[in-house]
Amino acid sequence: MPPVPRRITILDLAAAKRDRRLLTMVTAYDWSSGRLVDAAGVDCVLVGDSVAMVVAGRSSTLPATLDQMIYHGEIVARAASQALVVVDLPFPLQHLGPRTAVEACARILKETGCQAVKLEGTAGQADVIRAIVAAGIPVMGHVGLRPQAVHQLGGYRMQRDIDHLLEDARAAADAGAFAVVLECIPSAAARTITAALTVPTIGIGAGPHCDGQVLVYHDLVGLSLDRVPKFVRGYADVKTQIAEGLARWKHDVEAGTFPGPAETLP
Ligand code: KIV
């Protein structure tokens, strides 16, 4: 029997940065996406609060609740046996003080079986990250375009203030975050931040100089029905295949050719 590969840990991510091995992270929200993403051998599976948009059809991530994140997180954590599973802390729990954030992250860890949480924030959330890490819960930071702050930022737009970006990323790392997501920032800023931090940066719309890359599953496999961001490269066109399959099935049923003898039980 082939040996069962062990699960990736935050120490493996630190080693990847030291060894200059580029990291991969993809979102997943359910049993099939969790199984498929994990089987692809990625380092991390992210149960993102993007679930509110790509699964529930909401216009932002703001409606995602803690109970919803726990529901999806538990499914994905069971589905993934090798990747480090990270679950998003939904808005506004990181803004309600360290105690509330620790309680929410502890629920996520206990009730999902995941290995880490991710939270969006500026340098203002450093004390919250410190408290969660002190409770033994690994934290991934998320700076730059913070979708939970979409209204404050005036839309889903590139964040260009390099001084603030560096300050936010440094604050997350200094507070104990084991990695930091850089979303929608100029490539030069991502390069500067990646060189400044000892923990890995994972980019989305942040160019090629990060220590790793993350994409939303639906965008990557071509399952998103709405416009995808410009920084996405589609690696499959699953929605077209689904539409074609459905149309063929409907045609066959209406033509009386499905079910045929092969699909008819004796
Ligand atoms: O919720 C999410 O999918 C994310 C990624 C875009 C990084 O936070």
PDB file of C-alpha atoms and ligand atoms in Angstrom:
ATOM      1  CA  MET A   1       0.000   0.000   0.000  1.00  0.00           C
ATOM      2  CA  PRO A   2       1.402   3.454  -0.860  1.00  0.00           C
ATOM      3  CA  PRO A   3       2.110   5.567   2.262  1.00  0.00           C
ATOM      4  CA  VAL A   4      -0.609   8.079   3.169  1.00  0.00           C
ATOM      5  CA  PRO A   5       0.921  11.519   2.587  1.00  0.00           C
ATOM      6  CA  ARG A   6       0.950  13.664   5.710  1.00  0.00           C
ATOM      7  CA  ARG A   7      -0.896  16.959   5.899  1.00  0.00           C
ATOM      8  CA  ILE A   8       0.899  20.214   5.035  1.00  0.00           C
ATOM      9  CA  THR A   9       1.549  22.369   8.102  1.00  0.00           C
ATOM     10  CA  ILE A  10       2.413  26.017   8.623  1.00  0.00           C
ATOM     11  CA  LEU A  11       6.044  24.868   9.105  1.00  0.00           C
ATOM     12  CA  ASP A  12       6.017  23.516   5.541  1.00  0.00           C
ATOM     13  CA  LEU A  13       4.877  26.928   4.299  1.00  0.00           C
ATOM     14  CA  ALA A  14       7.726  28.624   6.174  1.00  0.00           C
ATOM     15  CA  ALA A  15      10.179  26.107   4.683  1.00  0.00           C
ATOM     16  CA  ALA A  16       8.776  26.768   1.194  1.00  0.00           C
ATOM     17  CA  LYS A  17       9.633  30.445   1.543  1.00  0.00           C
ATOM     18  CA  ARG A  18      13.155  29.611   2.703  1.00  0.00           C
ATOM     19  CA  ASP A  19      13.591  27.125  -0.174  1.00  0.00           C
ATOM     20  CA  ARG A  20      11.971  29.470  -2.726  1.00  0.00           C
ATOM     21  CA  ARG A  21       9.295  26.903  -3.565  1.00  0.00           C
ATOM     22  CA  LEU A  22       6.191  28.682  -4.852  1.00  0.00           C
ATOM     23  CA  LEU A  23       2.996  27.966  -2.889  1.00  0.00           C
ATOM     24  CA  THR A  24      -0.487  27.194  -4.225  1.00  0.00           C
ATOM     25  CA  MET A  25      -3.854  27.871  -2.593  1.00  0.00           C
ATOM     26  CA  VAL A  26      -7.336  27.466  -4.118  1.00  0.00           C
ATOM     27  CA  THR A  27     -10.734  28.066  -2.553  1.00  0.00           C
ATOM     28  CA  ALA A  28     -13.240  25.264  -2.013  1.00  0.00           C
ATOM     29  CA  TYR A  29     -16.695  25.278  -0.475  1.00  0.00           C
ATOM     30  CA  ASP A  30     -18.127  21.755  -0.629  1.00  0.00           C
ATOM     31  CA  TRP A  31     -17.298  18.036  -0.787  1.00  0.00           C
ATOM     32  CA  SER A  32     -16.494  17.805  -4.513  1.00  0.00           C
ATOM     33  CA  SER A  33     -14.460  21.014  -4.760  1.00  0.00           C
ATOM     34  CA  GLY A  34     -12.634  20.124  -1.522  1.00  0.00           C
ATOM     35  CA  ARG A  35     -11.785  16.620  -2.807  1.00  0.00           C
ATOM     36  CA  LEU A  36     -10.697  17.866  -6.249  1.00  0.00           C
ATOM     37  CA  VAL A  37      -8.580  20.757  -4.989  1.00  0.00           C
ATOM     38  CA  ASP A  38      -6.900  18.554  -2.373  1.00  0.00           C
ATOM     39  CA  ALA A  39      -6.236  15.793  -4.918  1.00  0.00           C
ATOM     40  CA  ALA A  40      -4.531  18.364  -7.168  1.00  0.00           C
ATOM     41  CA  GLY A  41      -1.828  18.563  -4.495  1.00  0.00           C
ATOM     42  CA  VAL A  42      -2.157  22.248  -3.599  1.00  0.00           C
ATOM     43  CA  ASP A  43      -0.559  23.444  -0.375  1.00  0.00           C
ATOM     44  CA  CYS A  44      -3.646  25.152   1.060  1.00  0.00           C
ATOM     45  CA  VAL A  45      -7.394  24.963   0.563  1.00  0.00           C
ATOM     46  CA  LEU A  46      -9.174  28.175   1.507  1.00  0.00           C
ATOM     47  CA  VAL A  47     -12.805  28.106   2.555  1.00  0.00           C
ATOM     48  CA  GLY A  48     -13.236  31.734   1.588  1.00  0.00           C
ATOM     49  CA  ASP A  49     -16.071  34.036   2.516  1.00  0.00           C
ATOM     50  CA  SER A  50     -16.295  34.383  -1.281  1.00  0.00           C
ATOM     51  CA  VAL A  51     -18.764  31.516  -0.719  1.00  0.00           C
ATOM     52  CA  ALA A  52     -21.345  34.284  -0.282  1.00  0.00           C
ATOM     53  CA  MET A  53     -20.698  35.432  -3.867  1.00  0.00           C
ATOM     54  CA  VAL A  54     -19.836  32.348  -5.921  1.00  0.00           C
ATOM     55  CA  VAL A  55     -22.085  29.841  -4.132  1.00  0.00           C
ATOM     56  CA  ALA A  56     -24.898  32.017  -2.767  1.00  0.00           C
ATOM     57  CA  GLY A  57     -24.981  34.625  -5.530  1.00  0.00           C
ATOM     58  CA  ARG A  58     -24.624  37.637  -3.212  1.00  0.00           C
ATOM     59  CA  SER A  59     -22.976  40.815  -4.510  1.00  0.00           C
ATOM     60  CA  SER A  60     -20.298  40.920  -1.776  1.00  0.00           C
ATOM     61  CA  THR A  61     -18.742  38.730   0.914  1.00  0.00           C
ATOM     62  CA  LEU A  62     -20.379  40.765   3.679  1.00  0.00           C
ATOM     63  CA  PRO A  63     -23.434  38.528   4.182  1.00  0.00           C
ATOM     64  CA  ALA A  64     -21.313  35.431   5.036  1.00  0.00           C
ATOM     65  CA  THR A  65     -22.002  34.403   8.637  1.00  0.00           C
ATOM     66  CA  LEU A  66     -19.914  32.478  11.155  1.00  0.00           C
ATOM     67  CA  ASP A  67     -22.365  29.555  11.058  1.00  0.00           C
ATOM     68  CA  GLN A  68     -22.163  29.439   7.248  1.00  0.00           C
ATOM     69  CA  MET A  69     -18.348  29.475   7.324  1.00  0.00           C
ATOM     70  CA  ILE A  70     -18.414  26.641   9.870  1.00  0.00           C
ATOM     71  CA  TYR A  71     -20.895  24.655   7.749  1.00  0.00           C
ATOM     72  CA  HIS A  72     -18.748  24.904   4.599  1.00  0.00           C
ATOM     73  CA  GLY A  73     -15.469  24.658   6.535  1.00  0.00           C
ATOM     74  CA  GLU A  74     -16.462  21.358   8.147  1.00  0.00           C
ATOM     75  CA  ILE A  75     -17.304  19.807   4.770  1.00  0.00           C
ATOM     76  CA  VAL A  76     -14.048  20.948   3.143  1.00  0.00           C
ATOM     77  CA  ALA A  77     -11.889  20.009   6.146  1.00  0.00           C
ATOM     78  CA  ARG A  78     -13.327  16.468   5.910  1.00  0.00           C
ATOM     79  CA  ALA A  79     -12.820  16.395   2.145  1.00  0.00           C
ATOM     80  CA  ALA A  80      -9.182  17.511   2.199  1.00  0.00           C
ATOM     81  CA  SER A  81      -6.689  15.049   3.639  1.00  0.00           C
ATOM     82  CA  GLN A  82      -3.359  16.591   2.595  1.00  0.00           C
ATOM     83  CA  ALA A  83      -3.694  20.360   2.165  1.00  0.00           C
ATOM     84  CA  LEU A  84      -3.661  22.846   5.026  1.00  0.00           C
ATOM     85  CA  VAL A  85      -7.295  23.937   5.348  1.00  0.00           C
ATOM     86  CA  VAL A  86      -7.834  27.627   6.100  1.00  0.00           C
ATOM     87  CA  VAL A  87     -11.286  29.081   6.891  1.00  0.00           C
ATOM     88  CA  ASP A  88     -12.150  32.776   6.570  1.00  0.00           C
ATOM     89  CA  LEU A  89     -13.268  34.736   9.624  1.00  0.00           C
ATOM     90  CA  PRO A  90     -16.397  36.512   8.340  1.00  0.00           C
ATOM     91  CA  PHE A  91     -17.148  40.212   8.767  1.00  0.00           C
ATOM     92  CA  PRO A  92     -17.130  41.859  11.301  1.00  0.00           C
ATOM     93  CA  LEU A  93     -15.685  39.485  13.888  1.00  0.00           C
ATOM     94  CA  GLN A  94     -12.080  40.744  13.686  1.00  0.00           C
ATOM     95  CA  HIS A  95     -13.325  44.248  14.514  1.00  0.00           C
ATOM     96  CA  LEU A  96     -15.138  43.364  17.730  1.00  0.00           C
ATOM     97  CA  GLY A  97     -12.069  42.974  19.919  1.00  0.00           C
ATOM     98  CA  PRO A  98      -9.638  40.152  20.672  1.00  0.00           C
ATOM     99  CA  ARG A  99     -11.991  38.175  22.922  1.00  0.00           C
ATOM    100  CA  THR A 100     -14.807  37.959  20.377  1.00  0.00           C
ATOM    101  CA  ALA A 101     -12.339  37.126  17.602  1.00  0.00           C
ATOM    102  CA  VAL A 102     -10.653  34.375  19.659  1.00  0.00           C
ATOM    103  CA  GLU A 103     -14.059  32.888  20.513  1.00  0.00           C
ATOM    104  CA  ALA A 104     -15.101  32.893  16.847  1.00  0.00           C
ATOM    105  CA  CYS A 105     -11.801  31.405  15.646  1.00  0.00           C
ATOM    106  CA  ALA A 106     -11.933  28.741  18.356  1.00  0.00           C
ATOM    107  CA  ARG A 107     -15.413  27.746  17.139  1.00  0.00           C
ATOM    108  CA  ILE A 108     -14.077  27.570  13.575  1.00  0.00           C
ATOM    109  CA  LEU A 109     -11.163  25.354  14.604  1.00  0.00           C
ATOM    110  CA  LYS A 110     -13.196  23.100  16.919  1.00  0.00           C
ATOM    111  CA  GLU A 111     -16.300  22.698  14.785  1.00  0.00           C
ATOM    112  CA  THR A 112     -14.719  22.391  11.320  1.00  0.00           C
ATOM    113  CA  GLY A 113     -11.502  20.483  11.962  1.00  0.00           C
ATOM    114  CA  CYS A 114      -9.570  22.998   9.839  1.00  0.00           C
ATOM    115  CA  GLN A 115      -5.967  23.950  10.642  1.00  0.00           C
ATOM    116  CA  ALA A 116      -5.993  27.767  10.374  1.00  0.00           C
ATOM    117  CA  VAL A 117      -8.120  30.882   9.969  1.00  0.00           C
ATOM    118  CA  LYS A 118      -7.695  33.848   7.638  1.00  0.00           C
ATOM    119  CA  LEU A 119      -8.710  37.366   8.498  1.00  0.00           C
ATOM    120  CA  GLU A 120      -8.771  40.602   6.550  1.00  0.00           C
ATOM    121  CA  GLY A 121      -7.347  43.619   8.285  1.00  0.00           C
ATOM    122  CA  THR A 122      -5.034  46.584   8.499  1.00  0.00           C
ATOM    123  CA  ALA A 123      -2.385  47.283  11.130  1.00  0.00           C
ATOM    124  CA  GLY A 124      -5.370  48.089  13.373  1.00  0.00           C
ATOM    125  CA  GLN A 125      -6.159  44.377  13.684  1.00  0.00           C
ATOM    126  CA  ALA A 126      -2.649  43.402  14.880  1.00  0.00           C
ATOM    127  CA  ASP A 127      -3.740  43.018  18.507  1.00  0.00           C
ATOM    128  CA  VAL A 128      -6.535  40.702  17.400  1.00  0.00           C
ATOM    129  CA  ILE A 129      -4.134  38.533  15.359  1.00  0.00           C
ATOM    130  CA  ARG A 130      -1.765  38.423  18.366  1.00  0.00           C
ATOM    131  CA  ALA A 131      -4.549  37.207  20.667  1.00  0.00           C
ATOM    132  CA  ILE A 132      -5.723  34.499  18.235  1.00  0.00           C
ATOM    133  CA  VAL A 133      -2.152  33.245  17.708  1.00  0.00           C
ATOM    134  CA  ALA A 134      -1.578  33.283  21.483  1.00  0.00           C
ATOM    135  CA  ALA A 135      -4.588  30.969  21.760  1.00  0.00           C
ATOM    136  CA  GLY A 136      -2.737  28.475  19.537  1.00  0.00           C
ATOM    137  CA  ILE A 137      -4.751  29.197  16.396  1.00  0.00           C
ATOM    138  CA  PRO A 138      -2.677  29.790  13.230  1.00  0.00           C
ATOM    139  CA  VAL A 139      -3.686  32.997  11.424  1.00  0.00           C
ATOM    140  CA  MET A 140      -3.251  33.950   7.773  1.00  0.00           C
ATOM    141  CA  GLY A 141      -3.447  37.726   7.258  1.00  0.00           C
ATOM    142  CA  HIS A 142      -5.117  39.406   4.257  1.00  0.00           C
ATOM    143  CA  VAL A 143      -4.153  42.947   3.205  1.00  0.00           C
ATOM    144  CA  GLY A 144      -4.538  45.159   0.137  1.00  0.00           C
ATOM    145  CA  LEU A 145      -7.991  44.946  -1.396  1.00  0.00           C
ATOM    146  CA  ARG A 146     -10.049  43.699   1.511  1.00  0.00           C
ATOM    147  CA  PRO A 147     -13.418  42.675   0.015  1.00  0.00           C
ATOM    148  CA  GLN A 148     -15.108  42.973   3.418  1.00  0.00           C
ATOM    149  CA  ALA A 149     -14.209  46.700   3.296  1.00  0.00           C
ATOM    150  CA  VAL A 150     -15.533  47.155  -0.273  1.00  0.00           C
ATOM    151  CA  HIS A 151     -17.763  50.084   0.661  1.00  0.00           C
ATOM    152  CA  GLN A 152     -15.020  51.810   2.646  1.00  0.00           C
ATOM    153  CA  LEU A 153     -12.592  51.339  -0.260  1.00  0.00           C
ATOM    154  CA  GLY A 154     -15.098  52.653  -2.825  1.00  0.00           C
ATOM    155  CA  GLY A 155     -15.320  49.412  -4.813  1.00  0.00           C
ATOM    156  CA  TYR A 156     -13.203  46.424  -5.812  1.00  0.00           C
ATOM    157  CA  ARG A 157     -10.211  48.504  -6.827  1.00  0.00           C
ATOM    158  CA  MET A 158      -6.445  48.135  -6.846  1.00  0.00           C
ATOM    159  CA  GLN A 159      -4.825  49.359  -3.600  1.00  0.00           C
ATOM    160  CA  ARG A 160      -1.743  51.446  -4.407  1.00  0.00           C
ATOM    161  CA  ASP A 161      -0.555  53.063  -1.175  1.00  0.00           C
ATOM    162  CA  ILE A 162       2.701  51.158  -0.767  1.00  0.00           C
ATOM    163  CA  ASP A 163       3.504  52.633   2.666  1.00  0.00           C
ATOM    164  CA  HIS A 164       0.176  51.537   4.111  1.00  0.00           C
ATOM    165  CA  LEU A 165       0.321  48.152   2.376  1.00  0.00           C
ATOM    166  CA  LEU A 166       3.773  47.475   3.818  1.00  0.00           C
ATOM    167  CA  GLU A 167       2.697  48.666   7.255  1.00  0.00           C
ATOM    168  CA  ASP A 168      -0.389  46.398   7.220  1.00  0.00           C
ATOM    169  CA  ALA A 169       1.524  43.328   5.981  1.00  0.00           C
ATOM    170  CA  ARG A 170       4.349  43.890   8.501  1.00  0.00           C
ATOM    171  CA  ALA A 171       1.859  44.355  11.334  1.00  0.00           C
ATOM    172  CA  ALA A 172       0.157  41.037  10.478  1.00  0.00           C
ATOM    173  CA  ALA A 173       3.483  39.183  10.290  1.00  0.00           C
ATOM    174  CA  ASP A 174       4.850  40.806  13.466  1.00  0.00           C
ATOM    175  CA  ALA A 175       1.644  39.849  15.278  1.00  0.00           C
ATOM    176  CA  GLY A 176       2.304  36.191  14.407  1.00  0.00           C
ATOM    177  CA  ALA A 177       0.497  35.557  11.112  1.00  0.00           C
ATOM    178  CA  PHE A 178       2.117  32.555   9.371  1.00  0.00           C
ATOM    179  CA  ALA A 179       1.365  33.953   5.870  1.00  0.00           C
ATOM    180  CA  VAL A 180      -0.235  37.031   4.369  1.00  0.00           C
ATOM    181  CA  VAL A 181      -2.570  37.242   1.353  1.00  0.00           C
ATOM    182  CA  LEU A 182      -1.874  40.267  -0.860  1.00  0.00           C
ATOM    183  CA  GLU A 183      -4.974  41.079  -2.911  1.00  0.00           C
ATOM    184  CA  CYS A 184      -5.067  43.438  -5.903  1.00  0.00           C
ATOM    185  CA  ILE A 185      -1.939  45.489  -5.342  1.00  0.00           C
ATOM    186  CA  PRO A 186       0.732  46.569  -7.838  1.00  0.00           C
ATOM    187  CA  SER A 187       3.320  43.953  -8.639  1.00  0.00           C
ATOM    188  CA  ALA A 188       6.149  46.251  -7.453  1.00  0.00           C
ATOM    189  CA  ALA A 189       4.452  46.664  -4.065  1.00  0.00           C
ATOM    190  CA  ALA A 190       4.026  42.888  -3.763  1.00  0.00           C
ATOM    191  CA  ARG A 191       7.733  42.430  -4.538  1.00  0.00           C
ATOM    192  CA  THR A 192       8.736  44.921  -1.825  1.00  0.00           C
ATOM    193  CA  ILE A 193       6.421  43.338   0.755  1.00  0.00           C
ATOM    194  CA  THR A 194       7.504  39.794  -0.142  1.00  0.00           C
ATOM    195  CA  ALA A 195      11.160  40.771   0.313  1.00  0.00           C
ATOM    196  CA  ALA A 196      10.407  42.528   3.623  1.00  0.00           C
ATOM    197  CA  LEU A 197       8.479  39.687   5.280  1.00  0.00           C
ATOM    198  CA  THR A 198       9.967  36.489   6.649  1.00  0.00           C
ATOM    199  CA  VAL A 199       6.579  34.734   6.269  1.00  0.00           C
ATOM    200  CA  PRO A 200       5.181  33.784   2.836  1.00  0.00           C
ATOM    201  CA  THR A 201       3.009  36.152   0.835  1.00  0.00           C
ATOM    202  CA  ILE A 202       0.225  34.634  -1.264  1.00  0.00           C
ATOM    203  CA  GLY A 203      -0.949  36.856  -4.081  1.00  0.00           C
ATOM    204  CA  ILE A 204      -4.209  37.321  -5.945  1.00  0.00           C
ATOM    205  CA  GLY A 205      -4.051  40.062  -8.528  1.00  0.00           C
ATOM    206  CA  ALA A 206      -0.671  41.011  -7.074  1.00  0.00           C
ATOM    207  CA  GLY A 207       1.677  39.881  -9.850  1.00  0.00           C
ATOM    208  CA  PRO A 208       4.373  37.211  -9.994  1.00  0.00           C
ATOM    209  CA  HIS A 209       6.694  38.267  -7.155  1.00  0.00           C
ATOM    210  CA  CYS A 210       4.724  36.734  -4.269  1.00  0.00           C
ATOM    211  CA  ASP A 211       5.744  33.513  -2.517  1.00  0.00           C
ATOM    212  CA  GLY A 212       2.590  31.840  -3.829  1.00  0.00           C
ATOM    213  CA  GLN A 213      -0.699  32.373  -5.620  1.00  0.00           C
ATOM    214  CA  VAL A 214      -4.364  31.897  -4.743  1.00  0.00           C
ATOM    215  CA  LEU A 215      -7.441  31.869  -6.992  1.00  0.00           C
ATOM    216  CA  VAL A 216     -11.148  31.344  -6.452  1.00  0.00           C
ATOM    217  CA  TYR A 217     -12.094  27.802  -7.580  1.00  0.00           C
ATOM    218  CA  HIS A 218     -15.063  28.941  -9.692  1.00  0.00           C
ATOM    219  CA  ASP A 219     -12.889  31.449 -11.579  1.00  0.00           C
ATOM    220  CA  LEU A 220     -10.039  28.974 -12.102  1.00  0.00           C
ATOM    221  CA  VAL A 221     -12.186  26.145 -13.512  1.00  0.00           C
ATOM    222  CA  GLY A 222     -14.588  28.347 -15.475  1.00  0.00           C
ATOM    223  CA  LEU A 223     -17.641  27.864 -13.269  1.00  0.00           C
ATOM    224  CA  SER A 224     -18.254  31.557 -12.507  1.00  0.00           C
ATOM    225  CA  LEU A 225     -21.316  32.814 -14.341  1.00  0.00           C
ATOM    226  CA  ASP A 226     -20.541  36.510 -13.919  1.00  0.00           C
ATOM    227  CA  ARG A 227     -17.568  38.557 -15.121  1.00  0.00           C
ATOM    228  CA  VAL A 228     -14.281  37.329 -13.639  1.00  0.00           C
ATOM    229  CA  PRO A 229     -11.533  39.719 -12.526  1.00  0.00           C
ATOM    230  CA  LYS A 230      -8.889  40.632 -15.095  1.00  0.00           C
ATOM    231  CA  PHE A 231      -6.125  38.935 -13.105  1.00  0.00           C
ATOM    232  CA  VAL A 232      -7.763  35.493 -13.480  1.00  0.00           C
ATOM    233  CA  ARG A 233      -6.565  32.911 -15.999  1.00  0.00           C
ATOM    234  CA  GLY A 234      -9.233  30.270 -16.693  1.00  0.00           C
ATOM    235  CA  TYR A 235      -7.755  26.758 -16.754  1.00  0.00           C
ATOM    236  CA  ALA A 236     -10.988  24.964 -17.658  1.00  0.00           C
ATOM    237  CA  ASP A 237     -14.446  25.804 -18.995  1.00  0.00           C
ATOM    238  CA  VAL A 238     -16.655  23.730 -16.759  1.00  0.00           C
ATOM    239  CA  LYS A 239     -19.790  25.874 -17.118  1.00  0.00           C
ATOM    240  CA  THR A 240     -19.866  25.297 -20.886  1.00  0.00           C
ATOM    241  CA  GLN A 241     -19.519  21.542 -20.371  1.00  0.00           C
ATOM    242  CA  ILE A 242     -22.315  21.562 -17.791  1.00  0.00           C
ATOM    243  CA  ALA A 243     -24.590  23.561 -20.097  1.00  0.00           C
ATOM    244  CA  GLU A 244     -23.860  21.178 -22.992  1.00  0.00           C
ATOM    245  CA  GLY A 245     -24.476  18.104 -20.817  1.00  0.00           C
ATOM    246  CA  LEU A 246     -27.785  19.460 -19.553  1.00  0.00           C
ATOM    247  CA  ALA A 247     -28.924  20.371 -23.065  1.00  0.00           C
ATOM    248  CA  ARG A 248     -28.021  16.885 -24.387  1.00  0.00           C
ATOM    249  CA  TRP A 249     -29.850  15.158 -21.515  1.00  0.00           C
ATOM    250  CA  LYS A 250     -32.971  17.304 -22.027  1.00  0.00           C
ATOM    251  CA  HIS A 251     -32.884  16.545 -25.750  1.00  0.00           C
ATOM    252  CA  ASP A 252     -32.528  12.786 -25.155  1.00  0.00           C
ATOM    253  CA  VAL A 253     -35.392  12.676 -22.622  1.00  0.00           C
ATOM    254  CA  GLU A 254     -37.664  14.638 -24.926  1.00  0.00           C
ATOM    255  CA  ALA A 255     -36.676  12.409 -27.873  1.00  0.00           C
ATOM    256  CA  GLY A 256     -37.386   9.256 -25.837  1.00  0.00           C
ATOM    257  CA  THR A 257     -33.778   7.993 -26.104  1.00  0.00           C
ATOM    258  CA  PHE A 258     -32.967   8.304 -22.393  1.00  0.00           C
ATOM    259  CA  PRO A 259     -33.126   6.051 -20.500  1.00  0.00           C
ATOM    260  CA  GLY A 260     -32.071   3.389 -23.015  1.00  0.00           C
ATOM    261  CA  PRO A 261     -31.497  -0.319 -22.432  1.00  0.00           C
ATOM    262  CA  ALA A 262     -28.138   0.340 -20.690  1.00  0.00           C
ATOM    263  CA  GLU A 263     -29.764   2.593 -18.107  1.00  0.00           C
ATOM    264  CA  THR A 264     -32.887   0.442 -17.580  1.00  0.00           C
ATOM    265  CA  LEU A 265     -32.729  -1.912 -14.602  1.00  0.00           C
ATOM    266  CA  PRO A 266     -33.898  -5.473 -15.280  1.00  0.00           C
TER     267      PRO A 266
HETATM  268  O1  KIV B   1     -12.731  34.684   0.159  1.00  0.00           O
HETATM  269  C1  KIV B   1     -11.844  34.433  -0.683  1.00  0.00           C
HETATM  270  O2  KIV B   1     -12.051  33.675  -1.637  1.00  0.00           O
HETATM  271  C2  KIV B   1     -10.540  35.073  -0.523  1.00  0.00           C
HETATM  272  C3  KIV B   1      -9.556  34.913  -1.633  1.00  0.00           C
HETATM  273  C4  KIV B   1      -9.939  35.786  -2.765  1.00  0.00           C
HETATM  274  C5  KIV B   1      -8.170  35.172  -1.176  1.00  0.00           C
HETATM  275  O3  KIV B   1     -10.308  35.716   0.450  1.00  0.00           O
END
